[in-house]
mmCIF file of C-alpha atoms in Angstrom:
data_model
loop_
_atom_site.group_PDB
_atom_site.id
_atom_site.type_symbol
_atom_site.label_atom_id
_atom_site.label_comp_id
_atom_site.label_asym_id
_atom_site.label_seq_id
_atom_site.Cartn_x
_atom_site.Cartn_y
_atom_site.Cartn_z
ATOM 1 C CA MET K 1 -187.740 222.737 -54.797
ATOM 2 C CA HIS K 2 -189.358 222.601 -51.355
ATOM 3 C CA VAL K 3 -188.215 219.399 -49.645
ATOM 4 C CA SER K 4 -189.413 218.149 -46.288
ATOM 5 C CA HIS K 5 -190.206 215.019 -44.339
ATOM 6 C CA PHE K 6 -193.645 214.862 -45.913
ATOM 7 C CA SER K 7 -194.750 212.318 -48.541
ATOM 8 C CA SER K 8 -198.076 211.660 -50.179
ATOM 9 C CA HIS K 9 -199.466 209.336 -47.486
ATOM 10 C CA LEU K 10 -199.804 210.133 -43.800
ATOM 11 C CA ARG K 11 -197.873 208.412 -41.089
ATOM 12 C CA ILE K 12 -198.105 209.895 -37.611
ATOM 13 C CA CYS K 13 -195.755 209.214 -34.748
ATOM 14 C CA SER K 14 -197.190 207.606 -31.616
ATOM 15 C CA ASN K 15 -197.072 210.647 -29.296
ATOM 16 C CA SER K 16 -199.741 212.654 -31.185
ATOM 17 C CA ILE K 17 -201.581 215.400 -29.334
ATOM 18 C CA LEU K 18 -205.267 216.021 -30.008
ATOM 19 C CA VAL K 19 -205.431 219.433 -31.734
ATOM 20 C CA LYS K 20 -208.465 221.354 -32.972
ATOM 21 C CA VAL K 21 -207.936 224.102 -35.510
ATOM 22 C CA ILE K 22 -210.419 226.759 -36.664
ATOM 23 C CA VAL K 23 -209.746 227.990 -40.209
ATOM 24 C CA VAL K 24 -211.522 231.130 -41.255
ATOM 25 C CA GLY K 25 -212.026 231.518 -45.000
ATOM 26 C CA ALA K 26 -212.874 228.766 -47.496
ATOM 27 C CA GLY K 27 -210.761 230.120 -50.321
ATOM 28 C CA PRO K 28 -207.822 228.254 -51.849
ATOM 29 C CA CYS K 29 -205.521 229.014 -48.937
ATOM 30 C CA GLY K 30 -207.954 228.035 -46.194
ATOM 31 C CA PHE K 31 -209.311 224.973 -47.957
ATOM 32 C CA SER K 32 -205.939 223.532 -48.869
ATOM 33 C CA LEU K 33 -204.675 224.133 -45.295
ATOM 34 C CA SER K 34 -207.803 222.433 -43.898
ATOM 35 C CA LEU K 35 -207.433 219.351 -46.100
ATOM 36 C CA VAL K 36 -203.769 218.876 -45.246
ATOM 37 C CA LEU K 37 -204.500 219.152 -41.541
ATOM 38 C CA ALA K 38 -207.468 216.760 -41.712
ATOM 39 C CA ARG K 39 -205.360 214.183 -43.532
ATOM 40 C CA ALA K 40 -202.923 214.489 -40.619
ATOM 41 C CA GLY K 41 -205.720 213.599 -38.186
ATOM 42 C CA ILE K 42 -206.345 217.118 -36.962
ATOM 43 C CA GLN K 43 -209.896 218.231 -36.349
ATOM 44 C CA VAL K 44 -210.704 221.297 -38.466
ATOM 45 C CA THR K 45 -213.689 223.622 -38.439
ATOM 46 C CA LEU K 46 -213.700 225.671 -41.660
ATOM 47 C CA LEU K 47 -215.820 228.811 -41.576
ATOM 48 C CA ASP K 48 -216.848 231.133 -44.389
ATOM 49 C CA LYS K 49 -219.183 234.079 -44.479
ATOM 50 C CA SER K 50 -220.478 233.225 -47.976
ATOM 51 C CA ASP K 51 -223.126 230.619 -48.697
ATOM 52 C CA THR K 52 -221.016 228.651 -51.197
ATOM 53 C CA ILE K 53 -217.855 228.684 -53.294
ATOM 54 C CA GLY K 54 -217.268 232.155 -54.868
ATOM 55 C CA GLY K 55 -217.322 232.569 -58.642
ATOM 56 C CA GLN K 56 -215.668 235.933 -59.308
ATOM 57 C CA PRO K 57 -212.667 236.115 -61.703
ATOM 58 C CA ARG K 58 -209.518 235.473 -59.730
ATOM 59 C CA ALA K 59 -206.086 233.922 -60.188
ATOM 60 C CA ALA K 60 -206.014 230.567 -61.957
ATOM 61 C CA HIS K 61 -202.322 229.718 -62.461
ATOM 62 C CA PHE K 62 -200.915 227.253 -59.914
ATOM 63 C CA PHE K 63 -197.136 227.384 -59.696
ATOM 64 C CA PRO K 64 -195.034 224.654 -58.023
ATOM 65 C CA PRO K 65 -195.704 225.742 -54.346
ATOM 66 C CA ALA K 66 -199.447 225.414 -55.125
ATOM 67 C CA ILE K 67 -198.963 222.071 -56.772
ATOM 68 C CA GLN K 68 -197.063 220.852 -53.726
ATOM 69 C CA ILE K 69 -199.823 221.597 -51.260
ATOM 70 C CA LEU K 70 -202.554 220.425 -53.643
ATOM 71 C CA ARG K 71 -200.715 217.108 -53.752
ATOM 72 C CA ARG K 72 -200.550 216.941 -49.968
ATOM 73 C CA ALA K 73 -204.222 217.921 -49.770
ATOM 74 C CA GLY K 74 -205.015 214.883 -51.979
ATOM 75 C CA VAL K 75 -206.678 216.886 -54.790
ATOM 76 C CA LEU K 76 -203.931 217.217 -57.386
ATOM 77 C CA ARG K 77 -205.107 214.309 -59.516
ATOM 78 C CA ASP K 78 -208.538 215.893 -59.916
ATOM 79 C CA VAL K 79 -207.014 219.321 -60.517
ATOM 80 C CA ARG K 80 -204.846 217.979 -63.321
ATOM 81 C CA ARG K 81 -207.755 216.023 -64.750
ATOM 82 C CA VAL K 82 -209.979 219.064 -65.058
ATOM 83 C CA GLY K 83 -207.310 221.703 -65.598
ATOM 84 C CA PHE K 84 -204.385 221.774 -68.043
ATOM 85 C CA ILE K 85 -200.662 222.426 -68.189
ATOM 86 C CA PRO K 86 -200.073 225.549 -70.332
ATOM 87 C CA ARG K 87 -197.495 225.783 -73.111
ATOM 88 C CA ASN K 88 -196.005 229.108 -74.074
ATOM 89 C CA GLN K 89 -196.042 232.595 -72.590
ATOM 90 C CA THR K 90 -195.509 235.586 -74.889
ATOM 91 C CA PHE K 91 -194.952 239.161 -73.770
ATOM 92 C CA ARG K 92 -196.607 241.395 -76.350
ATOM 93 C CA LYS K 93 -197.233 244.997 -77.310
ATOM 94 C CA ALA K 94 -200.816 246.150 -76.664
ATOM 95 C CA ASP K 95 -201.707 245.467 -80.298
ATOM 96 C CA GLY K 96 -200.654 241.819 -79.914
ATOM 97 C CA THR K 97 -197.235 242.067 -81.578
ATOM 98 C CA PRO K 98 -194.851 239.539 -79.885
ATOM 99 C CA ILE K 99 -191.903 240.892 -77.910
ATOM 100 C CA VAL K 100 -190.474 237.671 -76.448
ATOM 101 C CA THR K 101 -191.780 234.097 -76.001
ATOM 102 C CA ILE K 102 -191.035 231.663 -73.178
ATOM 103 C CA GLU K 103 -191.635 228.188 -74.584
ATOM 104 C CA ASP K 104 -192.940 225.590 -72.164
ATOM 105 C CA PHE K 105 -192.990 228.146 -69.402
ATOM 106 C CA ALA K 106 -194.853 225.714 -67.123
ATOM 107 C CA ALA K 107 -191.983 223.217 -67.209
ATOM 108 C CA SER K 108 -194.431 220.522 -68.369
ATOM 109 C CA LYS K 109 -192.066 217.589 -67.674
ATOM 110 C CA SER K 110 -191.739 218.425 -63.986
ATOM 111 C CA PRO K 111 -194.053 216.678 -61.443
ATOM 112 C CA ASP K 112 -194.674 220.197 -60.112
ATOM 113 C CA ALA K 113 -195.517 221.689 -63.510
ATOM 114 C CA MET K 114 -197.744 224.748 -63.390
ATOM 115 C CA THR K 115 -201.410 223.891 -63.872
ATOM 116 C CA VAL K 116 -204.256 226.195 -64.859
ATOM 117 C CA LEU K 117 -207.733 225.887 -63.351
ATOM 118 C CA PRO K 118 -210.252 228.606 -62.397
ATOM 119 C CA ILE K 119 -210.305 229.107 -58.639
ATOM 120 C CA ASP K 120 -214.070 228.419 -58.302
ATOM 121 C CA THR K 121 -213.579 225.018 -59.971
ATOM 122 C CA LEU K 122 -210.713 224.283 -57.598
ATOM 123 C CA GLY K 123 -212.988 225.254 -54.721
ATOM 124 C CA LYS K 124 -215.658 222.781 -55.824
ATOM 125 C CA ILE K 125 -212.984 220.022 -56.063
ATOM 126 C CA MET K 126 -211.676 220.766 -52.588
ATOM 127 C CA LEU K 127 -215.210 220.915 -51.150
ATOM 128 C CA SER K 128 -215.994 217.461 -52.590
ATOM 129 C CA HIS K 129 -212.840 216.100 -50.992
ATOM 130 C CA ALA K 130 -213.598 217.791 -47.650
ATOM 131 C CA GLN K 131 -216.936 216.042 -47.543
ATOM 132 C CA LYS K 132 -215.115 212.701 -47.438
ATOM 133 C CA TYR K 133 -213.345 213.534 -44.180
ATOM 134 C CA ASP K 134 -214.992 213.402 -40.816
ATOM 135 C CA LYS K 135 -212.160 215.542 -39.522
ATOM 136 C CA ILE K 136 -213.458 218.613 -41.425
ATOM 137 C CA SER K 137 -216.629 220.519 -40.619
ATOM 138 C CA VAL K 138 -217.426 223.206 -43.260
ATOM 139 C CA ARG K 139 -219.852 225.911 -42.026
ATOM 140 C CA TRP K 140 -221.177 228.372 -44.573
ATOM 141 C CA ASN K 141 -222.959 231.681 -43.808
ATOM 142 C CA CYS K 142 -220.737 231.874 -40.720
ATOM 143 C CA ARG K 143 -219.437 235.437 -40.282
ATOM 144 C CA VAL K 144 -216.590 235.977 -37.827
ATOM 145 C CA VAL K 145 -217.015 239.156 -35.793
ATOM 146 C CA ASP K 146 -214.095 238.776 -33.344
ATOM 147 C CA VAL K 147 -211.358 236.420 -32.189
ATOM 148 C CA GLY K 148 -209.848 235.769 -28.774
ATOM 149 C CA GLN K 149 -207.483 233.502 -26.883
ATOM 150 C CA ASP K 150 -206.061 232.479 -23.517
ATOM 151 C CA GLU K 151 -203.187 230.298 -22.438
ATOM 152 C CA ASN K 152 -204.990 227.090 -23.383
ATOM 153 C CA SER K 153 -207.267 227.849 -26.328
ATOM 154 C CA ALA K 154 -208.316 230.238 -29.121
ATOM 155 C CA TRP K 155 -211.779 231.065 -30.328
ATOM 156 C CA VAL K 156 -213.843 233.003 -32.827
ATOM 157 C CA THR K 157 -217.102 234.805 -32.156
ATOM 158 C CA VAL K 158 -219.462 234.330 -35.101
ATOM 159 C CA ARG K 159 -222.931 234.996 -36.385
ATOM 160 C CA GLU K 160 -224.172 231.921 -38.217
ATOM 161 C CA ASP K 161 -227.067 232.275 -40.658
ATOM 162 C CA GLY K 162 -227.690 235.784 -39.285
ATOM 163 C CA GLY K 163 -228.371 234.389 -35.795
ATOM 164 C CA PRO K 164 -227.110 235.527 -32.443
ATOM 165 C CA GLU K 165 -223.423 235.595 -31.646
ATOM 166 C CA GLN K 166 -221.807 232.367 -30.530
ATOM 167 C CA LYS K 167 -218.311 231.244 -29.686
ATOM 168 C CA ILE K 168 -216.424 228.443 -31.460
ATOM 169 C CA VAL K 169 -213.380 227.231 -29.483
ATOM 170 C CA GLY K 170 -210.304 225.401 -30.668
ATOM 171 C CA ASP K 171 -206.606 225.214 -29.999
ATOM 172 C CA PHE K 172 -205.561 227.488 -32.836
ATOM 173 C CA VAL K 173 -207.272 229.977 -35.210
ATOM 174 C CA CYS K 174 -205.928 230.473 -38.774
ATOM 175 C CA GLY K 175 -207.162 233.568 -40.568
ATOM 176 C CA CYS K 176 -207.290 232.829 -44.300
ATOM 177 C CA ASP K 177 -210.190 235.158 -44.852
ATOM 178 C CA GLY K 178 -208.777 237.390 -47.596
ATOM 179 C CA ALA K 179 -207.894 241.013 -48.042
ATOM 180 C CA THR K 180 -210.696 242.299 -45.770
ATOM 181 C CA SER K 181 -209.883 239.707 -43.064
ATOM 182 C CA GLN K 182 -211.824 240.099 -39.913
ATOM 183 C CA VAL K 183 -209.272 237.974 -38.119
ATOM 184 C CA ARG K 184 -206.580 240.433 -39.001
ATOM 185 C CA LYS K 185 -208.778 243.442 -38.042
ATOM 186 C CA SER K 186 -209.535 241.855 -34.702
ATOM 187 C CA LEU K 187 -205.820 241.608 -34.083
ATOM 188 C CA PHE K 188 -204.567 244.907 -35.536
ATOM 189 C CA GLY K 189 -207.580 247.116 -36.234
ATOM 190 C CA SER K 190 -207.466 248.938 -39.569
ATOM 191 C CA ASN K 191 -203.640 248.863 -39.639
ATOM 192 C CA PHE K 192 -202.483 247.042 -42.822
ATOM 193 C CA PRO K 193 -199.205 248.726 -43.813
ATOM 194 C CA GLY K 194 -198.429 249.273 -47.474
ATOM 195 C CA LYS K 195 -199.882 251.086 -50.465
ATOM 196 C CA THR K 196 -202.594 250.936 -53.105
ATOM 197 C CA TRP K 197 -201.753 251.548 -56.755
ATOM 198 C CA ASP K 198 -203.528 254.308 -58.665
ATOM 199 C CA ASP K 199 -204.862 252.019 -61.401
ATOM 200 C CA GLN K 200 -207.549 249.438 -60.911
ATOM 201 C CA MET K 201 -207.771 246.143 -62.825
ATOM 202 C CA ILE K 202 -210.901 244.811 -64.452
ATOM 203 C CA ALA K 203 -210.861 241.023 -64.509
ATOM 204 C CA THR K 204 -213.175 239.285 -66.920
ATOM 205 C CA ASN K 205 -213.807 235.700 -68.001
ATOM 206 C CA VAL K 206 -214.779 235.637 -71.615
ATOM 207 C CA TYR K 207 -215.329 233.285 -74.589
ATOM 208 C CA TYR K 208 -213.532 234.712 -77.647
ATOM 209 C CA PRO K 209 -211.359 232.920 -80.280
ATOM 210 C CA PHE K 210 -207.933 234.243 -79.321
ATOM 211 C CA ASP K 211 -206.423 231.112 -80.913
ATOM 212 C CA GLU K 212 -207.446 232.423 -84.323
ATOM 213 C CA TRP K 213 -205.250 235.459 -83.697
ATOM 214 C CA GLY K 214 -202.177 233.444 -82.738
ATOM 215 C CA TYR K 215 -202.305 234.084 -79.003
ATOM 216 C CA ASP K 216 -200.453 231.771 -76.657
ATOM 217 C CA ASP K 217 -201.759 230.345 -73.366
ATOM 218 C CA LEU K 218 -200.477 233.390 -71.462
ATOM 219 C CA ASN K 219 -200.037 236.834 -73.006
ATOM 220 C CA PRO K 220 -198.959 239.794 -70.841
ATOM 221 C CA MET K 221 -199.386 243.083 -72.786
ATOM 222 C CA ILE K 222 -196.858 245.810 -72.066
ATOM 223 C CA ASP K 223 -198.173 249.388 -72.402
ATOM 224 C CA PRO K 224 -198.376 252.351 -69.998
ATOM 225 C CA LYS K 225 -201.996 253.158 -70.863
ATOM 226 C CA ASN K 226 -203.361 249.859 -72.108
ATOM 227 C CA TRP K 227 -201.529 247.161 -70.115
ATOM 228 C CA HIS K 228 -203.558 243.950 -69.925
ATOM 229 C CA ILE K 229 -203.245 240.200 -69.912
ATOM 230 C CA VAL K 230 -204.949 237.516 -71.941
ATOM 231 C CA ALA K 231 -204.737 233.995 -70.542
ATOM 232 C CA ARG K 232 -206.461 230.736 -71.466
ATOM 233 C CA LEU K 233 -208.445 229.417 -68.488
ATOM 234 C CA SER K 234 -209.966 226.156 -69.658
ATOM 235 C CA LYS K 235 -210.035 223.470 -72.320
ATOM 236 C CA ASP K 236 -213.375 224.658 -73.637
ATOM 237 C CA GLY K 237 -212.280 228.114 -74.799
ATOM 238 C CA LEU K 238 -212.742 230.233 -71.734
ATOM 239 C CA TRP K 239 -210.144 233.052 -71.423
ATOM 240 C CA ARG K 240 -209.217 235.620 -68.758
ATOM 241 C CA VAL K 241 -208.836 239.195 -69.939
ATOM 242 C CA SER K 242 -207.713 241.607 -67.224
ATOM 243 C CA TYR K 243 -207.085 245.195 -68.206
ATOM 244 C CA ARG K 244 -206.141 248.615 -66.853
ATOM 245 C CA GLU K 245 -208.737 251.129 -65.873
ATOM 246 C CA ASP K 246 -208.583 254.497 -64.206
ATOM 247 C CA GLY K 247 -208.690 253.922 -60.472
ATOM 248 C CA GLN K 248 -211.190 256.805 -59.994
ATOM 249 C CA LYS K 249 -213.898 255.208 -62.200
ATOM 250 C CA SER K 250 -216.957 253.841 -60.435
ATOM 251 C CA LEU K 251 -218.368 250.425 -61.186
ATOM 252 C CA ARG K 252 -221.121 251.980 -63.266
ATOM 253 C CA GLN K 253 -218.515 253.828 -65.331
ATOM 254 C CA VAL K 254 -216.418 250.703 -65.740
ATOM 255 C CA LEU K 255 -219.470 248.763 -67.037
ATOM 256 C CA ASN K 256 -220.462 251.560 -69.373
ATOM 257 C CA ASP K 257 -216.923 251.815 -70.806
ATOM 258 C CA HIS K 258 -216.269 248.072 -70.959
ATOM 259 C CA PRO K 259 -217.468 247.401 -74.565
ATOM 260 C CA ALA K 260 -215.282 250.212 -75.889
ATOM 261 C CA ARG K 261 -212.290 248.910 -73.958
ATOM 262 C CA PHE K 262 -212.748 245.394 -75.342
ATOM 263 C CA GLU K 263 -213.102 246.767 -78.818
ATOM 264 C CA GLN K 264 -209.874 248.683 -78.329
ATOM 265 C CA LEU K 265 -207.833 245.904 -76.709
ATOM 266 C CA LEU K 266 -208.949 242.607 -78.186
ATOM 267 C CA PRO K 267 -207.663 241.391 -81.530
ATOM 268 C CA GLY K 268 -210.194 241.922 -84.319
ATOM 269 C CA HIS K 269 -211.744 244.828 -82.405
ATOM 270 C CA PRO K 270 -214.925 242.921 -81.589
ATOM 271 C CA LYS K 271 -218.391 244.217 -80.812
ATOM 272 C CA PRO K 272 -220.333 242.816 -77.814
ATOM 273 C CA ALA K 273 -222.108 240.327 -80.048
ATOM 274 C CA ASP K 274 -218.762 238.752 -80.941
ATOM 275 C CA TYR K 275 -217.856 237.520 -77.458
ATOM 276 C CA THR K 276 -219.541 236.100 -74.359
ATOM 277 C CA ILE K 277 -218.731 237.554 -70.950
ATOM 278 C CA VAL K 278 -219.147 235.038 -68.141
ATOM 279 C CA ASN K 279 -218.333 237.449 -65.329
ATOM 280 C CA LEU K 280 -216.545 240.738 -64.667
ATOM 281 C CA SER K 281 -215.064 242.208 -61.480
ATOM 282 C CA PRO K 282 -212.954 245.270 -60.725
ATOM 283 C CA TYR K 283 -210.037 244.996 -58.319
ATOM 284 C CA ARG K 284 -207.845 247.510 -56.599
ATOM 285 C CA LEU K 285 -204.151 246.604 -56.604
ATOM 286 C CA HIS K 286 -202.238 246.654 -53.336
ATOM 287 C CA GLN K 287 -198.857 245.974 -51.785
ATOM 288 C CA ARG K 288 -199.553 245.367 -48.086
ATOM 289 C CA CYS K 289 -198.266 243.227 -45.220
ATOM 290 C CA ALA K 290 -199.590 242.724 -41.712
ATOM 291 C CA GLU K 291 -197.296 243.632 -38.884
ATOM 292 C CA LYS K 292 -197.322 240.043 -37.565
ATOM 293 C CA PHE K 293 -198.511 236.726 -39.052
ATOM 294 C CA ARG K 294 -198.838 235.183 -35.588
ATOM 295 C CA VAL K 295 -200.177 236.449 -32.271
ATOM 296 C CA GLY K 296 -200.169 233.699 -29.725
ATOM 297 C CA ARG K 297 -202.502 230.946 -30.943
ATOM 298 C CA ILE K 298 -203.906 233.038 -33.870
ATOM 299 C CA CYS K 299 -202.106 233.026 -37.275
ATOM 300 C CA LEU K 300 -202.667 234.748 -40.624
ATOM 301 C CA ALA K 301 -202.037 233.328 -44.104
ATOM 302 C CA GLY K 302 -202.631 234.328 -47.749
ATOM 303 C CA ASP K 303 -204.345 237.625 -48.523
ATOM 304 C CA ALA K 304 -205.297 238.024 -44.873
ATOM 305 C CA ALA K 305 -201.550 238.349 -44.144
ATOM 306 C CA HIS K 306 -200.275 240.133 -47.233
ATOM 307 C CA LEU K 307 -201.359 241.499 -50.617
ATOM 308 C CA CYS K 308 -199.535 242.149 -53.901
ATOM 309 C CA ASN K 309 -200.605 243.071 -57.389
ATOM 310 C CA PRO K 310 -201.401 240.043 -59.649
ATOM 311 C CA TRP K 311 -198.563 240.238 -62.114
ATOM 312 C CA GLY K 312 -196.609 237.002 -61.924
ATOM 313 C CA GLY K 313 -199.212 235.202 -59.856
ATOM 314 C CA MET K 314 -197.258 235.901 -56.663
ATOM 315 C CA GLY K 315 -200.173 236.628 -54.413
ATOM 316 C CA LEU K 316 -201.901 233.225 -54.892
ATOM 317 C CA THR K 317 -198.604 231.429 -54.931
ATOM 318 C CA GLY K 318 -197.504 233.163 -51.712
ATOM 319 C CA GLY K 319 -200.786 232.219 -50.101
ATOM 320 C CA PHE K 320 -200.372 228.542 -50.991
ATOM 321 C CA ALA K 321 -196.804 228.678 -49.684
ATOM 322 C CA ASP K 322 -198.145 230.157 -46.386
ATOM 323 C CA ALA K 323 -200.629 227.316 -46.097
ATOM 324 C CA LEU K 324 -197.861 224.810 -46.867
ATOM 325 C CA GLY K 325 -195.640 226.172 -44.118
ATOM 326 C CA LEU K 326 -198.422 226.684 -41.592
ATOM 327 C CA SER K 327 -199.628 223.145 -42.093
ATOM 328 C CA GLU K 328 -196.120 221.823 -41.314
ATOM 329 C CA CYS K 329 -196.024 223.883 -38.135
ATOM 330 C CA LEU K 330 -199.427 222.722 -36.856
ATOM 331 C CA VAL K 331 -198.788 219.108 -37.774
ATOM 332 C CA GLY K 332 -195.478 219.334 -35.867
ATOM 333 C CA ILE K 333 -197.307 220.616 -32.801
ATOM 334 C CA SER K 334 -200.012 217.931 -33.102
ATOM 335 C CA THR K 335 -197.465 215.168 -33.274
ATOM 336 C CA GLY K 336 -195.342 216.473 -30.405
ATOM 337 C CA GLN K 337 -192.358 217.129 -32.582
ATOM 338 C CA ALA K 338 -192.606 220.915 -32.191
ATOM 339 C CA ASP K 339 -193.927 223.340 -29.560
ATOM 340 C CA GLN K 340 -195.735 226.569 -30.220
ATOM 341 C CA SER K 341 -192.475 228.467 -30.754
ATOM 342 C CA ILE K 342 -192.447 227.031 -34.294
ATOM 343 C CA LEU K 343 -195.314 229.471 -35.010
ATOM 344 C CA GLU K 344 -192.987 232.323 -34.217
ATOM 345 C CA LYS K 345 -190.634 230.895 -36.854
ATOM 346 C CA TYR K 346 -193.581 230.788 -39.271
ATOM 347 C CA ASP K 347 -194.226 234.518 -38.638
ATOM 348 C CA GLU K 348 -190.599 235.424 -39.017
ATOM 349 C CA VAL K 349 -189.881 233.440 -42.148
ATOM 350 C CA ARG K 350 -193.125 234.088 -44.081
ATOM 351 C CA ARG K 351 -192.968 237.878 -43.471
ATOM 352 C CA SER K 352 -189.322 237.837 -44.527
ATOM 353 C CA ILE K 353 -190.206 236.048 -47.791
ATOM 354 C CA TYR K 354 -192.948 238.583 -48.494
ATOM 355 C CA LYS K 355 -190.719 241.599 -47.831
ATOM 356 C CA GLY K 356 -187.610 240.235 -49.467
ATOM 357 C CA PHE K 357 -189.059 238.451 -52.424
ATOM 358 C CA ILE K 358 -192.846 238.619 -53.147
ATOM 359 C CA ASP K 359 -193.317 242.368 -52.614
ATOM 360 C CA PRO K 360 -190.287 243.621 -54.600
ATOM 361 C CA VAL K 361 -190.556 241.107 -57.433
ATOM 362 C CA SER K 362 -194.289 241.598 -57.928
ATOM 363 C CA THR K 363 -193.732 245.348 -57.816
ATOM 364 C CA ARG K 364 -191.117 245.117 -60.554
ATOM 365 C CA ASN K 365 -193.429 242.846 -62.568
ATOM 366 C CA PHE K 366 -196.157 245.484 -62.457
ATOM 367 C CA ILE K 367 -193.821 248.343 -63.257
ATOM 368 C CA ARG K 368 -192.487 246.407 -66.231
ATOM 369 C CA VAL K 369 -195.884 246.108 -67.895
ATOM 370 C CA SER K 370 -197.402 249.425 -66.798
ATOM 371 C CA THR K 371 -194.541 251.893 -67.364
ATOM 372 C CA SER K 372 -192.201 250.359 -69.977
ATOM 373 C CA ASP K 373 -191.992 251.534 -73.544
ATOM 374 C CA PRO K 374 -192.963 248.368 -75.514
ATOM 375 C CA GLU K 375 -190.641 249.380 -78.363
ATOM 376 C CA THR K 376 -187.529 249.322 -76.230
ATOM 377 C CA VAL K 377 -188.435 247.097 -73.248
ATOM 378 C CA LEU K 378 -186.618 244.015 -74.637
ATOM 379 C CA GLU K 379 -183.324 245.912 -74.670
ATOM 380 C CA LYS K 380 -183.838 247.878 -71.445
ATOM 381 C CA ASP K 381 -185.545 245.393 -69.118
ATOM 382 C CA PRO K 382 -183.008 242.930 -67.664
ATOM 383 C CA ILE K 383 -185.586 240.147 -67.074
ATOM 384 C CA LEU K 384 -186.976 240.193 -70.586
ATOM 385 C CA ALA K 385 -183.435 240.359 -72.018
ATOM 386 C CA LEU K 386 -182.552 237.331 -69.866
ATOM 387 C CA LEU K 387 -185.598 235.450 -71.134
ATOM 388 C CA ALA K 388 -184.546 236.188 -74.675
ATOM 389 C CA LYS K 389 -181.116 234.717 -73.984
ATOM 390 C CA ALA K 390 -182.703 231.715 -72.202
ATOM 391 C CA LYS K 391 -184.307 230.657 -75.497
ATOM 392 C CA LYS K 392 -180.841 229.782 -76.765
ATOM 393 C CA ASP K 393 -179.151 228.758 -73.496
ATOM 394 C CA PRO K 394 -180.831 225.995 -71.393
ATOM 395 C CA LYS K 395 -178.563 226.729 -68.414
ATOM 396 C CA ILE K 396 -179.881 230.291 -68.231
ATOM 397 C CA ARG K 397 -183.454 228.998 -68.355
ATOM 398 C CA GLU K 398 -182.724 226.418 -65.688
ATOM 399 C CA GLU K 399 -181.322 229.099 -63.331
ATOM 400 C CA PHE K 400 -184.260 231.383 -64.065
ATOM 401 C CA ASP K 401 -186.779 228.689 -63.219
ATOM 402 C CA LYS K 402 -185.196 228.186 -59.814
ATOM 403 C CA HIS K 403 -186.527 231.538 -58.626
ATOM 404 C CA ILE K 404 -189.797 229.837 -57.734
ATOM 405 C CA ASP K 405 -188.016 227.979 -54.915
ATOM 406 C CA GLN K 406 -187.806 231.307 -52.982
ATOM 407 C CA PHE K 407 -191.533 231.081 -52.170
ATOM 408 C CA CYS K 408 -191.188 228.120 -49.829
ATOM 409 C CA HIS K 409 -189.449 227.178 -46.626
ATOM 410 C CA ASP K 410 -189.221 223.740 -44.948
ATOM 411 C CA PHE K 411 -190.547 224.136 -41.408
ATOM 412 C CA THR K 412 -190.051 220.464 -40.619
ATOM 413 C CA GLN K 413 -186.353 221.246 -40.088
ATOM 414 C CA TYR K 414 -187.387 222.713 -36.760
ATOM 415 C CA TYR K 415 -188.978 219.459 -35.584
ATOM 416 C CA SER K 416 -187.321 217.743 -32.649
ATOM 417 C CA SER K 417 -185.344 214.601 -33.393
ATOM 418 C CA GLY K 418 -187.009 211.250 -33.318
ATOM 419 C CA ALA K 419 -189.937 209.753 -35.270
ATOM 420 C CA GLN K 420 -190.956 211.827 -38.270
ATOM 421 C CA VAL K 421 -194.374 212.743 -39.625
ATOM 422 C CA GLN K 422 -194.888 211.993 -43.341
ATOM 423 C CA PHE K 423 -197.675 212.815 -45.745
#
């Protein structure tokens, strides 16, 4: 578990330095970072090119690193009130036949238990909290076109509401603006090393009675041609179904083929009249990492810094862990307990965690579901075999659950000695 000098209520040492931070991107990473900084007394300008919170199907499972920063951001109580803690996860064959079940995979008794909530709902909660702080200014329809810096400041050049270019100046800029990050492009051009998988994933939010077919709260389906995942998203019966599609298909082809794919993949082989689609969005799957997460006074976090395929929820979790670490670094600077060299440590450590943990593990997760023979995977795949043993041996399960600790790093250990900052 990530442990630092932070607690749930802010106390700032007396030698605080006035710091202004510009955060680009009002997604989960940028919003959570902004809230933590504002609660630490740091002035934040949060910019987003959209006109409101996005509603496309995206990750919805918040693992312990996410829970930790949501707690620091002051929103966890509302997240838990609206969301839910899931119960079991069952790996299945494409036809729904169980392979192995992980009971209480969310570790429900832990204060950091995984919680499920659609990202757009989380965004609305965070926006409502941001409106309570005079330290946060949220500016929608604000498109960043460039970034810059000198020895004493950093800035973004923006077009707000389609108007002329203007400069917004602060002490630091944090690019949390997603996979197509303009902050990253301004620093490194089109260079975003890594690869794109051949398959694309079609993410849908749908109302369909999976409970009647014995499905658990999370159901990864293992099959080379028909890999998909079925996951409960809400208390009112909304589910996420994300499935494989040929990466060469256009959006029009995907939409035309979608009813047939649902009839093939969903239990009961339903027709369109049997379910209600709330939204649908295709995604390309990537494994990519920026060459640096920090250049002077400008930092990257979340999908702006790195990408991975969605199996195992490692992209969203890694983004929250970035925000957690970056907030500790910036708070340390603002309180005079760290100088800007701590941002170099942020770059070094967070890239190392991506390359040594997030990238290889998420890659193995995807290969497991997309290439394994579902008839033999339980015997041949070491992780599934371990999970089967963990059902009978609590010590194995306890050790397996500790892998989540590898997402996080305590940056407060680099603070200078003396008075400590606590949240």
